[in-house]
Short mmCIF file of C-alpha atoms in Angstrom, two decimals:
data_model
loop_
_atom_site.label_atom_id
_atom_site.label_comp_id
_atom_site.label_asym_id
_atom_site.label_seq_id
_atom_site.Cartn_x
_atom_site.Cartn_y
_atom_site.Cartn_z
CA MET A 1 4.88 13.02 52.25
CA SER A 2 7.41 10.34 53.23
CA VAL A 3 10.82 9.33 51.96
CA HIS A 4 11.60 5.62 51.85
CA ILE A 5 14.80 3.62 51.36
CA THR A 6 13.84 1.31 48.53
CA CYS A 7 16.99 -0.71 47.95
CA VAL A 8 20.58 -1.12 49.19
CA GLU A 9 23.21 -3.05 47.24
CA LYS A 10 26.95 -3.54 47.57
CA GLN A 11 29.82 -4.16 45.12
CA LEU A 12 33.24 -5.50 46.04
CA PRO A 13 36.54 -5.18 44.15
CA SER A 14 38.05 -8.29 42.60
CA TYR A 15 41.05 -8.65 44.92
CA CYS A 16 40.66 -10.16 48.38
CA LYS A 17 43.04 -11.40 51.05
CA GLU A 18 42.62 -12.73 54.56
CA THR A 19 44.52 -10.91 57.29
CA LYS A 20 46.70 -13.97 57.96
CA ASP A 21 47.91 -13.77 54.35
CA ILE A 22 48.60 -10.04 54.59
CA LEU A 23 50.84 -10.42 57.65
CA PRO A 24 53.87 -11.71 55.64
CA LEU A 25 53.58 -8.63 53.39
CA VAL A 26 53.48 -6.39 56.46
CA GLU A 27 56.53 -8.19 57.87
CA THR A 28 58.47 -7.54 54.66
CA TRP A 29 57.33 -3.91 54.58
CA LEU A 30 58.52 -3.32 58.15
CA SER A 31 61.74 -5.33 57.85
CA GLY A 32 63.89 -2.23 58.37
CA GLN A 33 62.13 -1.25 61.60
CA GLU A 34 62.93 -2.36 65.16
CA LYS A 35 61.82 -5.89 66.05
CA ARG A 36 59.75 -4.62 68.97
CA PHE A 37 57.89 -2.25 66.64
CA GLN A 38 57.33 -5.05 64.11
CA ARG A 39 55.80 -7.29 66.79
CA LYS A 40 53.55 -4.47 67.98
CA ILE A 41 52.21 -3.82 64.47
CA ALA A 42 51.67 -7.55 63.85
CA LYS A 43 49.54 -7.65 67.01
CA ILE A 44 47.53 -4.65 65.80
CA PHE A 45 46.73 -6.47 62.53
CA GLU A 46 45.93 -9.73 64.36
CA GLY A 47 43.71 -8.01 66.92
CA ALA A 48 41.88 -5.62 64.57
CA GLN A 49 38.86 -7.96 64.31
CA VAL A 50 39.14 -7.81 60.51
CA ASP A 51 39.40 -11.32 59.04
CA LYS A 52 39.75 -10.20 55.43
CA ARG A 53 39.45 -7.19 53.19
CA TYR A 54 38.95 -6.41 49.50
CA SER A 55 41.04 -4.03 47.39
CA ILE A 56 41.08 -2.41 43.96
CA MET A 57 44.65 -3.60 43.42
CA ASN A 58 46.55 -6.77 44.18
CA PRO A 59 47.58 -6.59 47.87
CA GLU A 60 51.20 -7.16 46.85
CA GLU A 61 50.97 -3.99 44.74
CA VAL A 62 49.83 -1.97 47.75
CA PHE A 63 53.26 -2.46 49.35
CA VAL A 64 55.14 -1.17 46.30
CA ALA A 65 56.38 2.43 46.20
CA THR A 66 54.15 3.92 43.52
CA SER A 67 53.54 7.64 43.14
CA PHE A 68 50.42 9.53 44.23
CA GLU A 69 49.61 9.94 40.54
CA ASP A 70 49.86 6.19 39.85
CA LYS A 71 47.66 5.17 42.76
CA ASN A 72 45.12 7.90 42.07
CA ASN A 73 44.91 6.80 38.43
CA ILE A 74 44.07 3.27 39.63
CA TYR A 75 41.51 4.78 42.01
CA VAL A 76 39.81 6.73 39.19
CA ARG A 77 39.73 3.73 36.88
CA GLU A 78 38.33 1.31 39.48
CA VAL A 79 35.90 3.74 41.10
CA LYS A 80 34.17 4.17 37.74
CA LYS A 81 33.80 0.38 37.40
CA LEU A 82 32.54 -0.15 40.94
CA GLY A 83 30.20 2.83 40.86
CA SER A 84 28.64 1.78 37.57
CA ALA A 85 28.28 -1.86 38.66
CA VAL A 86 26.66 -1.10 42.02
CA LEU A 87 24.23 1.45 40.58
CA GLN A 88 23.16 -0.92 37.81
CA LYS A 89 22.74 -3.76 40.31
CA SER A 90 20.58 -1.55 42.51
CA LEU A 91 18.39 -0.31 39.65
CA LYS A 92 17.84 -3.89 38.52
CA LYS A 93 16.92 -5.00 42.06
CA ALA A 94 14.39 -2.15 42.38
CA ALA A 95 13.12 -2.60 38.80
CA TRP A 96 13.85 1.09 38.11
CA LYS A 97 14.94 2.38 34.73
CA PRO A 98 18.12 4.52 34.79
CA GLU A 99 16.28 7.46 33.27
CA SER A 100 13.82 7.46 36.18
CA LEU A 101 16.42 8.87 38.60
CA ASP A 102 15.99 12.54 39.51
CA PHE A 103 18.91 13.05 41.90
CA ILE A 104 22.32 11.38 42.07
CA ILE A 105 24.80 11.74 44.94
CA THR A 106 28.26 10.21 44.78
CA VAL A 107 30.38 9.83 47.91
CA SER A 108 34.13 9.27 48.21
CA CYS A 109 37.10 10.68 50.14
CA THR A 110 39.92 8.30 49.17
CA GLY A 111 40.94 9.78 45.83
CA ILE A 112 40.62 12.82 43.62
CA MET A 113 38.74 13.03 40.33
CA ILE A 114 37.27 15.98 38.44
CA PRO A 115 34.71 15.63 37.03
CA SER A 116 33.36 13.54 39.88
CA LEU A 117 32.00 10.01 39.55
CA ASP A 118 28.39 11.12 39.02
CA ALA A 119 29.31 12.79 35.71
CA TYR A 120 30.68 9.50 34.40
CA LEU A 121 27.63 7.57 35.62
CA ILE A 122 25.29 9.95 33.79
CA ASN A 123 27.06 9.07 30.56
CA GLU A 124 27.66 5.39 31.31
CA LEU A 125 24.02 4.63 32.22
CA ASN A 126 22.45 7.30 30.01
CA LEU A 127 20.74 9.01 32.95
CA LYS A 128 18.45 11.89 32.04
CA GLN A 129 20.06 15.17 31.04
CA ASP A 130 18.38 17.28 33.72
CA ILE A 131 19.27 14.99 36.65
CA VAL A 132 20.49 16.90 39.72
CA ARG A 133 23.95 15.77 40.83
CA LEU A 134 25.89 16.26 44.05
CA PRO A 135 29.39 14.91 44.78
CA VAL A 136 30.26 14.58 48.48
CA THR A 137 34.03 14.38 48.79
CA GLU A 138 35.36 15.44 52.18
CA MET A 139 33.18 13.95 54.91
CA GLY A 140 35.06 10.67 55.36
CA CYS A 141 33.41 7.74 57.14
CA ALA A 142 30.29 9.80 57.93
CA ALA A 143 29.48 10.53 54.29
CA GLY A 144 27.37 7.43 53.61
CA ILE A 145 24.77 8.76 56.03
CA SER A 146 25.44 12.34 54.93
CA GLY A 147 24.52 11.37 51.36
CA ILE A 148 21.24 9.84 52.54
CA ILE A 149 20.48 13.00 54.53
CA TYR A 150 21.02 15.17 51.44
CA ALA A 151 18.88 12.83 49.33
CA GLN A 152 16.14 12.89 51.98
CA ASN A 153 16.09 16.70 51.99
CA PHE A 154 15.86 16.82 48.18
CA LEU A 155 13.06 14.25 48.09
CA LYS A 156 11.09 15.94 50.88
CA ALA A 157 11.06 19.08 48.75
CA HIS A 158 10.17 17.13 45.58
CA PRO A 159 7.36 14.59 46.03
CA GLY A 160 7.20 11.73 43.56
CA LYS A 161 10.94 11.71 42.81
CA ARG A 162 13.77 9.18 43.00
CA ALA A 163 17.37 9.45 44.22
CA ALA A 164 20.52 7.33 44.28
CA VAL A 165 23.41 7.59 46.74
CA ILE A 166 26.57 5.81 45.54
CA ALA A 167 29.52 5.47 47.93
CA VAL A 168 32.78 4.14 46.49
CA GLU A 169 35.94 4.07 48.61
CA SER A 170 39.49 2.76 48.24
CA PRO A 171 41.54 3.36 51.39
CA THR A 172 44.24 1.12 49.90
CA ALA A 173 44.86 3.87 47.32
CA THR A 174 45.81 6.20 50.21
CA PHE A 175 48.27 3.79 51.86
CA GLN A 176 51.58 5.52 52.66
CA LEU A 177 54.56 3.20 52.23
CA ASN A 178 57.04 5.50 54.00
CA ASP A 179 54.79 6.57 56.84
CA PHE A 180 55.49 4.56 59.99
CA SER A 181 53.19 6.58 62.24
CA MET A 182 50.69 4.75 64.41
CA ALA A 183 47.82 6.37 62.48
CA ASN A 184 49.06 4.75 59.25
CA MET A 185 49.59 1.41 60.99
CA VAL A 186 46.10 1.33 62.48
CA SER A 187 44.43 2.45 59.24
CA ALA A 188 46.33 -0.20 57.28
CA ALA A 189 45.10 -2.82 59.74
CA ILE A 190 41.40 -1.91 59.62
CA PHE A 191 40.61 -0.45 56.17
CA GLY A 192 39.42 -2.15 53.00
CA ASP A 193 37.82 -1.12 49.70
CA GLY A 194 34.19 -1.36 48.62
CA ALA A 195 31.15 0.30 47.09
CA ALA A 196 27.48 0.56 47.99
CA CYS A 197 24.34 2.15 46.57
CA VAL A 198 21.14 3.30 48.26
CA LEU A 199 17.98 4.06 46.27
CA LEU A 200 15.39 6.36 47.84
CA SER A 201 11.94 7.49 46.76
CA SER A 202 9.30 10.06 47.72
CA GLU A 203 6.66 8.38 45.56
CA GLU A 204 3.29 7.58 47.16
CA ASN A 205 3.67 3.84 46.63
CA ALA A 206 7.34 3.66 47.71
CA LYS A 207 8.33 0.60 49.72
CA GLY A 208 11.04 0.06 52.31
CA PRO A 209 11.82 1.70 55.66
CA LYS A 210 10.66 5.28 56.06
CA ILE A 211 13.07 8.02 57.17
CA ILE A 212 11.39 9.68 60.15
CA GLY A 213 14.34 11.75 61.32
CA GLU A 214 17.83 12.85 60.33
CA GLY A 215 20.45 15.17 61.73
CA MET A 216 24.11 16.04 62.23
CA TYR A 217 25.94 16.69 65.49
CA HIS A 218 29.21 18.65 65.40
CA PHE A 219 31.90 18.44 68.06
CA TYR A 220 33.57 21.78 68.80
CA ASP A 221 37.37 22.21 68.72
CA THR A 222 38.04 18.82 67.06
CA PRO A 223 38.77 19.52 63.35
CA ASN A 224 42.17 17.79 63.53
CA MET A 225 40.92 14.59 65.15
CA MET A 226 40.33 12.66 61.91
CA GLY A 227 40.99 13.19 58.22
CA PHE A 228 43.82 13.40 55.68
CA ASP A 229 46.83 15.60 55.10
CA LEU A 230 47.54 16.10 51.40
CA THR A 231 51.28 15.45 50.91
CA ASN A 232 53.52 14.94 47.87
CA GLU A 233 53.11 11.19 48.42
CA GLY A 234 49.31 11.32 48.63
CA LEU A 235 46.63 11.40 51.32
CA ARG A 236 48.22 10.87 54.75
CA MET A 237 45.91 9.56 57.47
CA ILE A 238 45.08 11.61 60.55
CA LEU A 239 43.58 9.50 63.35
CA ASP A 240 43.62 10.77 66.92
CA PRO A 241 43.67 7.96 69.53
CA ALA A 242 41.26 10.06 71.62
CA VAL A 243 38.39 9.46 69.15
CA PRO A 244 36.68 6.65 71.19
CA GLU A 245 36.71 8.58 74.47
CA THR A 246 35.53 11.74 72.68
CA ILE A 247 32.57 9.80 71.26
CA ALA A 248 31.80 8.36 74.70
CA SER A 249 31.81 11.78 76.37
CA HIS A 250 29.29 13.16 73.85
CA PHE A 251 27.21 10.02 73.41
CA PRO A 252 24.16 10.96 75.54
CA LYS A 253 23.86 14.31 73.75
CA ILE A 254 24.17 12.62 70.36
CA ILE A 255 21.50 9.98 70.97
CA HIS A 256 18.80 10.97 73.44
CA PRO A 257 17.80 14.51 72.28
CA PHE A 258 17.74 13.32 68.65
CA LEU A 259 15.40 10.41 69.43
CA LYS A 260 13.19 12.57 71.63
CA GLU A 261 12.92 15.20 68.88
CA HIS A 262 11.46 12.56 66.58
CA GLY A 263 9.10 11.00 69.09
CA SER A 264 11.26 8.02 69.93
CA SER A 265 13.60 6.80 72.66
CA ILE A 266 16.39 4.29 73.20
CA GLU A 267 13.80 1.90 74.68
CA ARG A 268 11.67 2.26 71.54
CA LEU A 269 14.59 1.37 69.23
CA ASN A 270 14.75 -2.15 67.82
CA HIS A 271 17.93 -1.96 65.72
CA LEU A 272 21.30 -0.18 65.70
CA ILE A 273 22.86 0.36 62.28
CA PHE A 274 26.29 1.61 63.34
CA HIS A 275 29.37 2.34 61.22
CA PRO A 276 32.27 0.03 62.25
CA GLY A 277 35.07 2.60 62.40
CA GLY A 278 37.48 0.16 64.01
CA LYS A 279 37.90 -2.19 66.95
CA LYS A 280 38.19 0.47 69.68
CA ILE A 281 35.31 2.59 68.41
CA VAL A 282 33.14 -0.51 68.05
CA GLN A 283 34.01 -1.61 71.58
CA THR A 284 33.27 1.86 72.96
CA VAL A 285 29.87 2.12 71.26
CA GLU A 286 29.02 -1.51 72.06
CA GLU A 287 29.62 -0.85 75.76
CA LEU A 288 27.49 2.29 75.64
CA PHE A 289 24.64 0.53 73.84
CA SER A 290 24.87 -2.65 75.92
CA GLU A 291 24.10 -0.53 78.96
CA MET A 292 20.86 0.28 77.12
CA ASP A 293 20.24 -3.43 76.37
CA LYS A 294 21.09 -3.09 72.65
CA ASN A 295 23.64 -4.88 70.45
CA ILE A 296 25.66 -4.05 67.34
CA ASP A 297 26.29 -7.61 66.13
CA ASP A 298 25.76 -6.73 62.45
CA THR A 299 28.27 -3.89 62.73
CA LYS A 300 30.90 -6.26 64.12
CA GLU A 301 30.20 -8.80 61.39
CA VAL A 302 30.66 -6.21 58.62
CA LEU A 303 33.98 -5.16 60.17
CA ARG A 304 35.08 -8.81 60.31
CA LEU A 305 34.12 -9.60 56.72
CA TYR A 306 35.19 -6.40 54.95
CA GLY A 307 37.06 -4.03 57.26
CA ASN A 308 36.29 -0.31 57.39
CA MET A 309 35.46 0.89 53.86
CA SER A 310 35.02 4.49 54.99
CA SER A 311 31.67 5.97 53.85
CA ALA A 312 30.39 2.74 52.28
CA THR A 313 30.65 0.61 55.44
CA VAL A 314 27.52 1.71 57.27
CA LEU A 315 25.59 1.03 54.05
CA TYR A 316 26.81 -2.59 54.19
CA VAL A 317 25.35 -2.76 57.71
CA LEU A 318 22.12 -1.23 56.42
CA GLN A 319 21.93 -3.82 53.64
CA ARG A 320 22.00 -6.61 56.23
CA PHE A 321 18.97 -5.06 57.93
CA MET A 322 17.17 -4.58 54.62
CA GLY A 323 17.37 -8.35 54.13
CA LYS A 324 15.72 -9.18 57.45
CA GLU A 325 12.07 -9.85 58.20
CA MET A 326 10.74 -6.79 60.00
CA SER A 327 7.47 -6.16 61.78
CA LYS A 328 5.54 -2.99 61.03
CA GLY A 329 6.65 -0.14 63.29
CA GLU A 330 10.13 -1.45 64.10
CA GLN A 331 12.72 1.33 64.30
CA GLY A 332 16.43 1.48 63.49
CA LEU A 333 19.02 4.15 64.22
CA MET A 334 21.79 4.72 61.67
CA LEU A 335 24.90 6.31 63.19
CA SER A 336 28.37 7.19 61.90
CA PHE A 337 31.24 9.50 62.81
CA GLY A 338 33.60 11.40 60.54
CA PRO A 339 36.01 14.29 60.07
CA GLY A 340 34.93 17.60 61.45
CA PHE A 341 34.54 15.92 64.01
CA SER A 342 30.86 15.03 63.60
CA ALA A 343 28.16 12.42 64.12
CA GLN A 344 25.51 11.71 61.47
CA ARG A 345 22.16 10.15 62.43
CA ILE A 346 19.11 8.79 60.65
CA LEU A 347 16.02 7.26 62.28
CA LEU A 348 14.22 4.63 60.21
CA GLU A 349 10.85 2.96 60.66
CA TRP A 350 9.66 -0.19 58.90
#
């Protein structure tokens, strides 16, 4: 029995600004800081390889001192809209009725809502009353792949069923106006908002790439390398500058044993579906893969067009591959990193 990815769709918020138009807002925000610091941050924004990003609120609003409660209320309101829209778009693309879903996973780490998004989607789309739901809330950028792994495990145990993974993220809702740490500067320069949905099936006639392997790899002694601190002002970014070199040092152990376990190899791989965490991580992984004669051009293009949308971003990369002409037997490796510190991997075959 196989599990297939049937459909991947994306949904963007209504606000959008190019980086060149955000720079004046950044300049005003940092007007009380030293000139040397201001120039350094401007260079970070200009060199982040993010041309534009989307947001759930007007970019001018992002640089206004609103409370954690205010921003989280906007997050809750907009996440419901984005989640509903992207799920409906996906169901329409796959020609699935809402009541045909058996398992729903919602993924987000950039706000807090109880009940979680899946509960609202059940009511909004009139999903069936015995649908199994799972919110994934604290796995950061890795959670898009994590959600697919959980859906795959459910579907493997339940032949003939259908699942949806909906990732909705708003890093702009976590922006800290009074935090002038480098972690906040870098995250402000690379992050954007967005939503994505993946539909999976274990039905006999399911179409789309087949999942032939999945797994997680956990780095020891690195729980404080990436994540959020919950403060009175909201979610404060933790981002250790050692992340790229940590990934590089573990890379062979992350990739080669996993591929071997599932009867594949780096030479056998045709496609790399990598999460664009940011410029330095992309450069690190690109160098590692280029040594193996592989490229991550689609990853770089998603970063350029949308920025890092946390868990949803790798699904935007996946959508680009779903739209390509593939030959039977071609393989793709999905890879993302997130808090823990951990790597999440999925091996696909068309």
